[in-house]
XYZ file of C-alpha atoms in Angstrom:
783
model
C 224.277 194.159 -34.905
C 226.912 192.569 -37.131
C 229.071 194.518 -39.560
C 227.071 193.450 -42.584
C 223.791 194.716 -41.124
C 225.483 197.909 -40.002
C 226.758 198.438 -43.528
C 223.292 197.926 -44.962
C 221.846 200.360 -42.408
C 224.507 202.963 -43.116
C 224.177 202.753 -46.883
C 220.393 202.900 -46.596
C 220.564 206.008 -44.409
C 222.861 207.741 -46.895
C 220.532 206.875 -49.769
C 217.531 208.149 -47.798
C 219.374 211.395 -47.056
C 220.161 211.766 -50.748
C 216.478 211.263 -51.611
C 215.419 213.909 -49.109
C 217.964 216.548 -50.105
C 218.246 215.960 -53.870
C 214.539 214.995 -54.258
C 214.722 213.213 -57.617
C 211.272 211.624 -57.169
C 209.137 214.706 -57.785
C 206.403 212.460 -59.152
C 205.774 211.079 -55.652
C 205.526 214.611 -54.265
C 202.998 215.497 -56.955
C 200.870 212.419 -56.266
C 200.774 213.169 -52.537
C 199.959 216.818 -53.259
C 197.100 215.869 -55.597
C 195.662 213.492 -52.989
C 194.863 216.461 -50.767
C 192.417 217.825 -53.324
C 190.779 214.403 -53.614
C 190.475 213.983 -49.833
C 189.559 217.528 -48.823
C 186.067 218.908 -49.356
C 187.320 222.164 -50.820
C 186.154 225.601 -49.711
C 183.675 228.228 -50.789
C 184.561 230.381 -53.763
C 184.894 234.125 -53.303
C 181.544 235.768 -54.122
C 183.394 238.850 -55.404
C 184.653 236.965 -58.467
C 182.392 235.931 -61.366
C 183.182 234.296 -64.717
C 181.296 235.118 -67.887
C 181.943 232.050 -70.003
C 181.867 231.486 -73.721
C 180.210 228.108 -73.245
C 178.485 225.612 -75.516
C 175.149 227.450 -75.151
C 176.772 230.725 -76.219
C 178.507 229.177 -79.220
C 175.292 227.482 -80.283
C 173.545 230.862 -80.272
C 176.357 233.098 -81.588
C 178.406 230.791 -83.799
C 181.903 229.364 -83.554
C 184.643 231.155 -81.646
C 186.238 233.620 -82.283
C 183.200 235.862 -82.617
C 183.151 239.015 -84.720
C 184.550 241.960 -82.824
C 181.243 243.752 -83.073
C 179.612 240.875 -81.148
C 182.307 241.042 -78.467
C 181.749 244.804 -78.284
C 178.047 244.188 -77.564
C 179.009 241.742 -74.811
C 181.375 244.299 -73.234
C 178.670 246.994 -73.413
C 176.193 244.684 -71.698
C 178.725 243.897 -68.996
C 179.526 247.550 -68.387
C 175.830 248.321 -68.021
C 175.816 246.015 -64.972
C 178.495 248.184 -63.269
C 181.208 245.616 -62.474
C 184.204 246.916 -60.557
C 186.711 245.213 -62.927
C 186.329 243.501 -66.311
C 189.231 241.111 -67.069
C 189.136 239.740 -70.623
C 191.155 236.524 -70.953
C 191.363 237.157 -74.709
C 194.218 238.522 -76.830
C 193.065 240.713 -79.755
C 195.845 240.894 -82.362
C 195.715 243.697 -85.003
C 192.911 243.061 -87.504
C 192.734 245.675 -90.266
C 190.083 244.071 -92.491
C 187.236 244.597 -89.971
C 187.541 248.319 -89.364
C 183.915 248.722 -88.257
C 184.243 245.881 -85.774
C 187.550 247.289 -84.539
C 186.039 250.709 -83.988
C 183.006 249.349 -82.135
C 185.212 247.243 -79.861
C 187.543 250.176 -79.175
C 184.542 252.328 -78.235
C 183.200 249.597 -75.958
C 186.574 249.263 -74.220
C 186.787 253.020 -73.701
C 183.543 252.913 -71.673
C 184.808 250.287 -69.218
C 185.830 251.826 -65.933
C 188.477 249.246 -65.032
C 189.524 247.078 -67.991
C 192.192 244.338 -67.970
C 193.681 242.836 -71.117
C 196.322 240.091 -71.221
C 199.614 239.661 -73.039
C 201.698 236.567 -73.727
C 205.457 236.322 -73.165
C 207.721 234.062 -75.209
C 211.377 233.356 -75.851
C 212.537 233.433 -79.458
C 216.032 231.954 -80.008
C 218.278 234.285 -81.923
C 216.529 237.493 -80.862
C 218.798 240.022 -79.224
C 217.346 242.062 -76.428
C 213.670 242.120 -75.496
C 210.940 243.225 -77.895
C 208.324 244.772 -75.607
C 205.452 246.880 -77.011
C 204.888 250.204 -75.212
C 201.457 249.112 -73.948
C 203.118 246.134 -72.222
C 206.211 247.997 -71.032
C 204.076 250.341 -68.934
C 202.581 247.315 -67.121
C 205.948 246.275 -65.573
C 206.519 246.356 -61.836
C 207.406 249.964 -61.079
C 208.514 248.986 -57.570
C 211.199 246.299 -57.127
C 212.797 245.755 -53.712
C 215.475 243.441 -52.266
C 217.273 243.644 -55.606
C 220.388 242.011 -54.150
C 218.453 238.749 -53.871
C 217.170 238.680 -57.436
C 220.290 236.907 -58.694
C 219.297 233.790 -56.762
C 215.928 233.456 -58.524
C 215.311 231.316 -61.605
C 212.493 233.226 -63.262
C 211.046 232.589 -66.688
C 212.813 234.854 -69.175
C 211.207 236.272 -72.305
C 212.431 238.416 -75.180
C 209.119 238.919 -76.969
C 205.690 240.050 -75.808
C 202.490 239.500 -77.801
C 199.755 241.894 -76.751
C 196.351 242.981 -77.948
C 195.905 245.610 -80.618
C 197.399 248.874 -79.390
C 194.123 250.688 -80.003
C 192.484 248.340 -77.481
C 195.368 248.215 -75.004
C 195.214 251.988 -74.621
C 191.907 251.545 -72.773
C 193.284 248.927 -70.379
C 194.166 250.223 -66.968
C 196.252 247.127 -66.284
C 197.566 244.180 -68.247
C 199.248 240.949 -67.171
C 200.960 237.862 -68.601
C 198.828 234.765 -69.177
C 201.715 232.287 -69.392
C 201.282 229.028 -67.495
C 203.533 226.026 -66.962
C 202.595 222.365 -66.555
C 204.541 219.525 -64.998
C 206.808 217.802 -67.525
C 206.005 214.316 -66.204
C 202.201 214.227 -65.981
C 201.327 217.526 -67.756
C 199.270 218.761 -64.796
C 199.055 222.417 -63.859
C 199.459 222.952 -60.122
C 200.906 226.449 -59.857
C 200.595 229.765 -61.610
C 203.532 231.861 -62.822
C 203.236 235.317 -61.261
C 206.447 237.045 -62.394
C 208.220 236.950 -65.785
C 211.482 238.696 -66.612
C 212.100 240.461 -69.936
C 215.337 242.340 -70.280
C 215.952 244.101 -66.973
C 212.270 244.473 -66.140
C 209.755 242.235 -64.327
C 206.144 241.770 -65.384
C 203.144 240.564 -63.315
C 200.620 237.845 -64.114
C 197.066 238.423 -65.260
C 195.737 237.081 -61.950
C 197.878 239.423 -59.833
C 196.811 242.423 -61.917
C 193.146 241.467 -61.597
C 193.406 241.250 -57.807
C 195.330 244.550 -57.637
C 192.722 246.276 -59.816
C 189.854 244.956 -57.701
C 191.592 246.069 -54.481
C 192.390 249.488 -55.993
C 196.105 249.048 -55.256
C 198.296 251.924 -56.460
C 201.535 251.204 -58.387
C 203.696 252.000 -55.344
C 201.855 249.308 -53.354
C 202.224 246.730 -56.162
C 205.756 245.519 -55.474
C 207.999 242.676 -56.604
C 210.265 241.743 -53.696
C 213.301 239.529 -54.247
C 212.634 237.504 -51.075
C 210.780 236.331 -53.339
C 207.231 237.589 -52.968
C 204.773 240.024 -54.521
C 203.209 242.661 -52.301
C 199.662 243.555 -53.356
C 198.462 246.212 -50.947
C 198.451 244.459 -47.572
C 198.810 240.974 -49.125
C 202.237 239.342 -49.269
C 202.109 236.541 -51.844
C 205.102 234.170 -51.469
C 206.674 232.885 -54.682
C 208.863 229.917 -55.532
C 212.528 230.673 -56.130
C 212.652 228.366 -59.165
C 209.847 229.850 -61.280
C 208.344 232.919 -59.590
C 205.158 230.912 -59.104
C 202.588 230.179 -56.396
C 200.612 226.978 -55.809
C 196.945 227.372 -56.742
C 194.200 226.613 -54.263
C 191.607 224.750 -56.321
C 188.311 225.049 -54.495
C 186.657 222.252 -56.429
C 186.076 220.828 -59.863
C 185.834 223.053 -62.959
C 182.789 225.301 -62.631
C 183.111 225.832 -58.866
C 183.419 229.575 -59.340
C 180.077 231.190 -60.201
C 179.873 231.164 -63.996
C 177.324 232.967 -66.176
C 176.805 232.129 -69.837
C 177.897 234.913 -72.185
C 174.720 234.546 -74.255
C 172.615 235.275 -71.164
C 174.507 238.547 -70.708
C 174.036 239.381 -74.403
C 170.306 238.675 -74.164
C 169.887 240.759 -71.011
C 168.754 237.704 -69.074
C 171.120 238.300 -66.139
C 170.258 240.171 -62.969
C 172.683 243.160 -62.922
C 173.157 242.579 -59.188
C 175.091 239.382 -60.013
C 177.802 241.455 -61.717
C 177.587 244.758 -59.875
C 180.845 245.717 -58.128
C 182.341 242.306 -59.010
C 185.644 241.204 -60.506
C 184.375 239.735 -63.779
C 186.569 237.425 -65.847
C 185.556 236.751 -69.450
C 186.902 233.720 -71.306
C 186.220 230.387 -72.982
C 184.623 227.673 -70.829
C 183.661 225.229 -73.601
C 186.470 222.709 -74.159
C 185.444 222.293 -77.806
C 185.913 225.983 -78.533
C 189.644 226.332 -77.921
C 192.879 224.915 -76.527
C 192.996 227.021 -73.356
C 192.222 224.067 -71.061
C 194.439 222.206 -68.606
C 194.592 219.110 -66.455
C 194.829 219.988 -62.760
C 194.750 218.093 -59.437
C 191.084 219.086 -59.192
C 190.106 217.603 -62.530
C 190.706 217.585 -66.292
C 189.550 220.191 -68.818
C 190.052 223.100 -66.420
C 189.394 226.385 -68.298
C 192.284 228.838 -68.409
C 189.970 231.694 -67.458
C 189.003 229.829 -64.275
C 192.690 229.354 -63.433
C 193.186 233.114 -63.501
C 190.022 233.685 -61.515
C 191.309 231.163 -58.961
C 194.695 232.879 -58.704
C 192.992 236.258 -58.173
C 190.782 234.783 -55.431
C 193.885 233.347 -53.762
C 195.247 236.909 -53.451
C 191.936 238.446 -52.389
C 191.347 235.804 -49.703
C 194.994 235.163 -48.811
C 194.237 231.510 -49.523
C 197.112 230.390 -51.757
C 198.595 227.017 -50.837
C 201.508 227.365 -48.434
C 204.431 224.983 -48.064
C 206.747 224.122 -45.187
C 209.307 226.701 -44.229
C 212.704 225.935 -42.734
C 211.224 224.774 -39.400
C 208.636 222.555 -41.121
C 211.304 221.039 -43.391
C 213.428 220.186 -40.330
C 210.494 218.471 -38.600
C 209.793 216.544 -41.798
C 213.392 215.267 -41.962
C 213.469 214.345 -38.282
C 210.268 212.308 -38.618
C 211.759 210.436 -41.564
C 214.955 209.689 -39.654
C 212.854 208.498 -36.718
C 211.310 205.845 -38.963
C 214.629 204.931 -40.579
C 217.198 204.367 -39.211
C 215.678 205.308 -35.829
C 213.289 202.373 -35.440
C 215.864 199.987 -36.913
C 218.286 200.968 -34.139
C 215.724 200.863 -31.322
C 213.552 197.875 -32.240
C 215.264 194.442 -32.266
C 215.489 192.944 -35.752
C 213.510 189.921 -34.529
C 210.546 192.239 -33.936
C 210.329 193.287 -37.567
C 206.516 193.339 -37.508
C 206.605 195.843 -34.662
C 209.163 197.940 -36.505
C 207.094 198.060 -39.676
C 203.845 198.709 -37.793
C 205.366 201.576 -35.808
C 206.819 203.117 -38.949
C 203.535 202.786 -40.780
C 201.716 204.441 -37.869
C 204.041 207.454 -38.086
C 203.472 207.685 -41.837
C 199.683 207.424 -41.410
C 199.592 210.083 -38.686
C 201.800 212.395 -40.726
C 199.645 211.961 -43.836
C 196.418 212.420 -41.844
C 197.717 215.586 -40.214
C 198.705 216.822 -43.660
C 195.216 216.308 -45.063
C 193.715 218.169 -42.094
C 196.170 221.070 -42.435
C 195.482 221.299 -46.150
C 191.719 221.416 -45.792
C 191.753 223.760 -42.790
C 194.692 226.101 -43.399
C 195.612 225.540 -47.089
C 198.964 224.216 -45.907
C 200.676 221.417 -47.845
C 202.512 219.013 -45.556
C 204.479 216.579 -47.721
C 204.772 213.110 -46.090
C 206.963 211.794 -48.923
C 210.068 211.678 -46.701
C 208.280 209.451 -44.203
C 207.038 207.200 -47.029
C 210.607 206.852 -48.321
C 211.846 206.087 -44.821
C 209.242 203.356 -44.308
C 210.167 201.794 -47.645
C 213.801 201.787 -46.575
C 212.737 199.978 -43.408
C 211.148 197.261 -45.550
C 214.270 196.977 -47.696
C 216.488 196.877 -44.625
C 214.528 193.999 -43.101
C 214.666 192.124 -46.397
C 218.421 192.660 -46.631
C 218.974 191.672 -43.001
C 217.297 188.280 -43.512
C 219.930 185.545 -43.577
C 223.104 186.802 -45.220
C 222.345 190.457 -45.850
C 222.930 191.665 -49.390
C 221.625 194.847 -50.914
C 222.097 193.398 -54.385
C 219.567 190.658 -53.677
C 216.841 193.211 -53.011
C 217.247 194.754 -56.450
C 215.386 193.118 -59.323
C 217.159 192.395 -62.572
C 215.993 194.665 -65.364
C 214.443 192.997 -68.393
C 213.274 196.286 -69.931
C 213.993 196.671 -73.619
C 216.121 199.769 -74.334
C 214.438 202.129 -76.823
C 217.307 201.702 -79.290
C 216.801 197.909 -79.308
C 213.025 197.954 -79.797
C 212.166 196.050 -82.982
C 208.535 195.278 -82.204
C 207.140 198.315 -84.006
C 206.281 197.282 -87.564
C 205.833 199.482 -90.603
C 202.299 199.831 -91.975
C 201.479 197.297 -94.706
C 201.425 198.241 -98.370
C 198.518 197.397 -100.683
C 200.286 194.307 -102.008
C 200.872 193.000 -98.465
C 197.232 192.179 -97.778
C 196.036 188.608 -98.170
C 195.582 187.557 -101.789
C 194.999 183.818 -101.565
C 192.235 182.098 -99.696
C 193.807 180.211 -96.748
C 193.265 176.460 -96.429
C 191.430 176.738 -93.136
C 188.040 175.842 -91.776
C 187.180 179.448 -91.004
C 188.172 180.659 -94.480
C 186.041 177.924 -96.033
C 183.070 178.917 -93.857
C 183.345 182.608 -94.756
C 183.805 181.804 -98.445
C 180.590 179.808 -98.418
C 178.784 182.683 -96.691
C 179.957 185.124 -99.363
C 178.968 183.071 -102.397
C 175.876 181.277 -103.600
C 177.803 178.078 -104.275
C 176.877 175.214 -101.906
C 179.461 173.979 -99.431
C 182.023 171.735 -101.059
C 184.146 168.990 -99.577
C 187.497 170.067 -98.121
C 189.479 168.434 -100.931
C 187.401 170.314 -103.511
C 187.986 173.558 -101.596
C 191.728 172.977 -101.735
C 191.629 172.184 -105.448
C 189.439 175.139 -106.222
C 191.473 177.783 -104.446
C 195.044 176.508 -104.697
C 197.028 179.262 -106.353
C 194.025 181.514 -106.897
C 193.817 184.958 -105.424
C 191.068 186.289 -103.206
C 190.520 189.129 -105.656
C 189.651 186.646 -108.402
C 186.743 185.177 -106.456
C 183.251 186.203 -107.627
C 181.480 189.075 -105.976
C 179.273 188.288 -102.991
C 175.842 187.345 -104.182
C 173.775 188.011 -101.071
C 172.919 191.635 -101.775
C 176.424 192.993 -101.163
C 177.991 195.253 -103.761
C 181.613 195.013 -102.560
C 183.885 192.476 -104.308
C 184.688 189.178 -102.616
C 188.242 190.227 -101.667
C 187.145 193.325 -99.773
C 184.503 191.434 -97.834
C 186.750 188.511 -96.992
C 189.586 190.786 -95.858
C 187.279 192.712 -93.504
C 187.766 191.279 -89.989
C 187.362 192.933 -86.575
C 187.159 196.396 -88.095
C 190.449 195.954 -89.954
C 191.890 194.163 -92.954
C 193.497 190.725 -93.004
C 197.183 190.894 -93.868
C 197.902 187.177 -93.711
C 196.927 183.838 -92.218
C 199.165 183.100 -89.208
C 198.226 179.525 -88.415
C 195.688 177.063 -87.115
C 195.169 175.313 -83.788
C 192.805 172.674 -82.503
C 189.878 175.044 -81.957
C 190.709 178.234 -83.848
C 192.472 179.862 -86.797
C 194.608 182.973 -86.329
C 194.861 185.917 -88.741
C 197.115 188.979 -88.767
C 194.896 192.053 -89.123
C 195.844 195.676 -89.756
C 193.695 198.218 -87.916
C 193.980 201.349 -90.111
C 192.275 203.708 -87.680
C 194.641 202.830 -84.829
C 197.550 202.052 -87.198
C 198.430 198.855 -85.348
C 198.603 195.154 -86.103
C 196.401 192.740 -84.174
C 196.218 188.962 -84.018
C 192.615 187.805 -84.439
C 191.725 184.281 -83.347
C 188.572 182.963 -85.025
C 186.798 179.973 -83.503
C 186.287 177.181 -86.031
C 182.710 176.292 -87.059
C 180.836 173.391 -85.573
C 181.731 173.910 -81.897
C 179.321 172.766 -79.200
C 176.977 175.145 -77.372
C 178.716 174.255 -74.110
C 182.086 175.316 -75.480
C 180.723 178.571 -76.878
C 179.062 179.429 -73.549
C 182.322 178.741 -71.732
C 184.128 180.865 -74.310
C 181.870 183.823 -73.462
C 182.597 183.495 -69.734
C 186.325 183.064 -70.114
C 186.849 186.021 -72.435
C 185.205 188.241 -69.827
C 187.664 187.035 -67.221
C 190.731 187.074 -69.431
C 190.006 190.524 -70.853
C 190.719 191.830 -67.356
C 194.338 190.607 -67.542
C 196.578 193.567 -68.306
C 200.242 192.811 -67.725
C 203.386 193.465 -69.806
C 204.177 189.735 -69.867
C 200.696 188.615 -70.939
C 199.339 188.952 -74.473
C 196.577 191.537 -74.198
C 192.978 190.908 -75.281
C 191.289 193.871 -76.959
C 187.999 192.968 -78.579
C 185.515 190.205 -79.371
C 182.926 189.793 -82.096
C 181.675 187.548 -84.851
C 182.982 187.032 -88.389
C 180.117 185.743 -90.439
C 178.764 183.845 -87.453
C 182.149 182.683 -86.105
C 183.180 184.118 -82.704
C 186.576 185.814 -82.668
C 188.881 187.533 -80.197
C 191.231 190.348 -81.099
C 194.579 190.178 -79.336
C 197.929 191.903 -79.187
C 200.194 190.825 -82.038
C 203.672 189.807 -80.875
C 206.154 189.952 -83.775
C 208.372 187.022 -82.958
C 208.150 183.295 -82.347
C 206.737 180.794 -79.881
C 209.330 179.194 -77.637
C 208.748 175.744 -79.099
C 209.915 177.125 -82.455
C 212.871 178.827 -80.754
C 213.760 175.522 -79.156
C 213.573 173.651 -82.466
C 216.198 175.947 -83.967
C 218.417 176.514 -80.918
C 217.896 172.939 -79.583
C 218.730 173.943 -75.997
C 218.749 177.203 -74.081
C 221.576 178.280 -71.831
C 220.938 178.225 -68.068
C 220.839 182.033 -68.054
C 218.348 182.180 -70.944
C 216.179 179.553 -69.277
C 216.116 181.376 -65.935
C 215.410 184.745 -67.601
C 212.438 183.428 -69.590
C 211.182 181.595 -66.508
C 211.381 184.708 -64.325
C 209.257 186.731 -66.750
C 206.672 183.957 -67.064
C 206.558 183.887 -63.257
C 205.666 187.571 -63.253
C 202.767 186.890 -65.603
C 201.569 183.951 -63.496
C 201.838 185.851 -60.212
C 199.674 188.629 -61.641
C 197.089 186.221 -63.064
C 196.935 184.059 -59.931
C 196.122 187.114 -57.805
C 193.732 188.806 -60.224
C 190.130 189.224 -59.089
C 187.368 189.805 -61.635
C 183.608 190.119 -61.221
C 181.761 188.373 -64.051
C 177.976 187.967 -64.200
C 177.859 189.119 -60.586
C 180.315 186.407 -59.497
C 183.779 187.222 -58.188
C 186.535 185.054 -59.653
C 189.686 184.972 -57.529
C 192.737 184.175 -59.573
C 193.110 182.955 -63.147
C 194.913 179.646 -63.718
C 196.489 179.126 -67.124
C 196.167 175.299 -67.081
C 197.952 174.834 -70.398
C 201.399 176.357 -69.942
C 203.949 174.952 -72.390
C 206.672 176.273 -74.750
C 204.133 176.863 -77.540
C 202.250 179.322 -75.300
C 205.288 181.459 -74.476
C 206.139 184.127 -77.049
C 209.554 185.728 -77.630
C 209.400 189.000 -79.566
C 212.137 190.278 -81.843
C 212.989 192.856 -79.190
C 213.406 190.281 -76.419
C 210.034 190.643 -74.729
C 208.528 187.502 -73.207
C 204.733 187.149 -73.177
C 202.419 184.382 -72.023
C 199.444 183.623 -74.253
C 196.479 181.238 -74.597
C 194.949 181.328 -71.117
C 192.659 178.432 -71.953
C 190.318 180.359 -74.211
C 187.859 178.207 -76.160
C 189.111 174.893 -74.793
C 186.846 172.141 -73.428
C 187.082 171.333 -69.756
C 188.789 167.987 -70.432
C 191.566 169.822 -72.275
C 194.087 167.003 -71.918
C 192.019 164.673 -74.114
C 192.525 166.636 -77.312
C 196.267 166.075 -77.007
C 195.918 162.388 -77.881
C 196.152 160.940 -81.367
C 195.864 157.198 -82.021
C 196.973 156.414 -78.508
C 200.137 158.532 -78.804
C 200.850 161.703 -76.820
C 201.461 164.711 -79.092
C 201.290 167.658 -76.741
C 200.134 169.335 -73.488
C 199.841 166.151 -71.440
C 203.545 165.969 -70.501
C 203.266 169.426 -68.887
C 200.188 168.740 -66.759
C 200.556 168.433 -62.992
C 199.566 165.062 -61.460
C 196.436 166.541 -59.870
C 195.249 167.790 -63.282
C 195.387 164.266 -64.653
C 193.474 162.771 -61.735
C 190.695 165.362 -61.663
C 191.624 166.822 -58.275
C 191.061 170.467 -57.368
C 193.505 172.729 -59.150
C 195.373 175.755 -57.813
C 197.974 178.052 -59.277
C 200.582 175.411 -58.469
C 199.598 173.454 -61.573
C 201.017 176.352 -63.609
C 204.181 176.280 -61.513
C 204.550 172.567 -62.287
C 204.048 173.204 -66.016
C 206.613 175.996 -65.954
C 209.110 173.700 -64.244
C 208.562 171.074 -66.949
C 208.956 173.762 -69.629
C 212.241 175.046 -68.170
C 213.493 171.464 -67.934
C 212.803 171.038 -71.639
C 214.655 174.257 -72.477
C 217.764 172.980 -70.690
C 217.683 169.313 -71.650
C 216.473 169.642 -75.226
C 213.780 167.057 -74.539
C 210.734 166.690 -72.326
C 211.076 165.610 -68.732
C 208.508 162.934 -69.571
C 209.303 161.919 -73.161
C 207.145 158.781 -73.119
C 205.002 158.506 -76.252
C 202.597 155.833 -75.050
C 199.908 157.001 -72.667
C 200.260 154.166 -70.079
C 204.002 154.713 -69.824
C 203.536 158.479 -69.476
C 200.893 158.136 -66.768
C 203.097 155.691 -64.859
C 206.083 158.042 -64.959
C 203.935 160.986 -63.944
C 202.366 159.158 -61.024
C 205.789 158.376 -59.532
C 207.430 161.658 -60.490
C 210.330 159.840 -62.142
C 212.281 161.790 -64.745
C 215.918 161.982 -65.779
C 217.799 164.488 -63.650
C 219.530 167.395 -65.327
C 223.290 167.103 -65.679
C 224.945 168.959 -62.791
C 228.038 169.656 -64.895
C 225.953 171.575 -67.468
C 223.309 173.232 -65.290
C 224.071 175.155 -62.078
C 222.767 173.436 -58.956
C 220.580 176.392 -57.831
C 218.690 176.246 -61.151
C 218.320 172.457 -60.899
C 216.886 172.949 -57.405
C 214.357 175.514 -58.679
C 213.084 173.168 -61.379
C 212.970 170.199 -59.027
C 210.887 172.123 -56.509
C 208.547 173.428 -59.212
C 208.011 169.861 -60.505
C 207.434 168.277 -57.105
C 204.811 165.565 -57.376
C 202.824 166.852 -54.395
C 201.371 170.300 -54.862
C 202.222 171.327 -51.285
C 205.917 170.654 -51.946
C 206.052 173.095 -54.836
C 206.525 176.854 -54.648
C 203.659 178.507 -52.818
C 203.560 181.274 -55.427
C 205.028 182.253 -58.767
C 206.661 185.242 -57.044
C 208.648 182.888 -54.796
C 209.798 180.928 -57.846
C 210.788 184.142 -59.633
C 212.850 185.184 -56.626
C 214.825 181.923 -56.728
C 215.290 182.177 -60.494
C 216.678 185.685 -60.162
C 218.933 184.535 -57.333
C 220.208 181.754 -59.599
C 220.831 184.324 -62.331
C 222.926 186.432 -59.987
C 224.854 183.363 -58.907
C 225.637 182.830 -62.596
C 226.986 186.396 -62.787
C 224.053 187.981 -64.592
C 223.876 191.773 -64.321
C 221.302 192.536 -67.036
C 218.197 190.476 -67.646
C 217.690 192.090 -71.030
C 221.248 191.305 -72.117
C 220.498 187.598 -71.684
C 217.331 187.770 -73.759
C 219.098 189.844 -76.412
C 221.533 186.972 -76.865
C 218.662 184.518 -77.314
C 217.014 186.834 -79.850
C 220.233 187.061 -81.834
C 220.619 183.281 -81.822
C 217.124 182.699 -83.186
C 216.392 185.707 -85.382
C 219.957 186.629 -86.305
């Protein structure tokens, strides 16, 4: 092993160690954790726990939530008549003086319950000094706290204010617990439940812990907060995290897994008392439309809060909370990762890279499989993230060790637009911004004729009639519509036309404001008079192209008809096409050319590998076929997007680029096999991109011939003027030459390979920021 490879291996090992010990990629851990719930079959719910849910059926019968307190009192009375062991109401009842009769009836109902639990909510109010804790909450604190010397090392949630139910109700509650929860900041999922909250110098238990303790009949001296950290509930020792006083929940299945009874059935006496007798009964909202107490969890979205607390209580009753690796497990995890990298890199010869990767992948697969088994069988979470990181480092090491090793070459240049530089978000239009004059376009003429009784007029008459006149001045539609002409004409694709953007060979394009979404869209309307064959092909292609979703491809959103004319609704890119950029800037710098080319390569690589099933047929790969500067967009923020993937173009697309025997567009960018009718592959797009990049650098087309015979002759021999070596770096010249090779097999095998060489050329030119290059181009054109 040479010194360079040893350096790469050493640096990689240090980075892997940093990942394992600092663990900045918590998102990966969460994804792997969530996978266990998707892959495991779950387990049976505890039959001692039942939920009485305020569901859609109950709200339909009783009215919107919250119900009158007298109605809740009747529900509590009905529950108590079934002799449950514990009734845990996941409802906070703040003081309510105006309904004294309802208050009294609810207080009487609570007084009859043998073992009642009510919740409280903890919060932190900036500026408050000390902790404001009502007496009914203060008496619910942990009376037993052990291992106090270790409490300083815990990072518990701190509160200085407690919101509890009306004191008249809380007096009847034997226990009360906090109902605070915390979700992940990245994906907003709830995976664990907070069991201990600190307020002042005291510690308070969760609602779930109190419910389990009440059901088990645990006395206060056996309900202990231990600084290890853990909570002792009778003979159960519930381990807690040191960073939040929480425990991972064991979701047994999707929402509704725990036996749930509709509250209206209890109210109507339609429930067998045996279903509730001697049970731990939770009462709460289970209809997502009735309140905000719902969460996204690894087991599914819209998980009711009451079911979360029921789940946490079952975890204590069954001892089934999710456990994580202790010190010994963490050591084994690290050793397995180091076995994959750098272990395999040291043992397996670099020439046997396939063996090295296969062996590493086998270790990762076995580790992940064992983790899924342990999770389903023992509720034990084995995190294979370290082994995944190690295998990825093996891949990076082999890439760096190829040829002259360089870690820099494995890192992609960033073209991301910084938030401060984003100028693509436009302000909503004002009333005066919407289109006022009828555009001189075939589609506008067609719609105008549909909206009036006047017969179709010749194009010159249309121009004379509407030149300088506003849309609002047109007569009202005569075909039974009451709205004025302007309102009907402006209505397109569910929005309003702001302005006419331009016209192409087959379509006109309008800028439309979508008020409901508050976004601009570009709507391309197919011109009237197109053949049935073209329209049928249009329908097929939009189904394929609507599947393309990539940051460097203009997104398709919707299709429809505008007074009989098919249209497609697309992403609006506030900026300019690259042919317009080129007209103003004349030539692009080598760095600008390579940066734009690299981003177009990303779009092509995605499209060429995309598979879509249309009409029962699987289409493998989408070829652009018409790549040229006019179909590359540069936004005002420096984003590069590829557009016009051949929508609504006839199969012999090159023919419409001729005018009186002279070449006016598209043809100079076509690969030789396109012009001879041979089978096309994604390499025709690579050829067109090479010709486009040549034009950016040279300021003229690689094949500038205006007469068709001369152009075809030059194309057939692949003869074009070479780029000046004193103005363009040789690596970039080589990229373009390979992309424009006359034989398809001599070109790049993929757009990804071309992007790699473009990025390598950028680094050779000293580029450190892809976005910085594009920012300079934006300033040159828009500045």
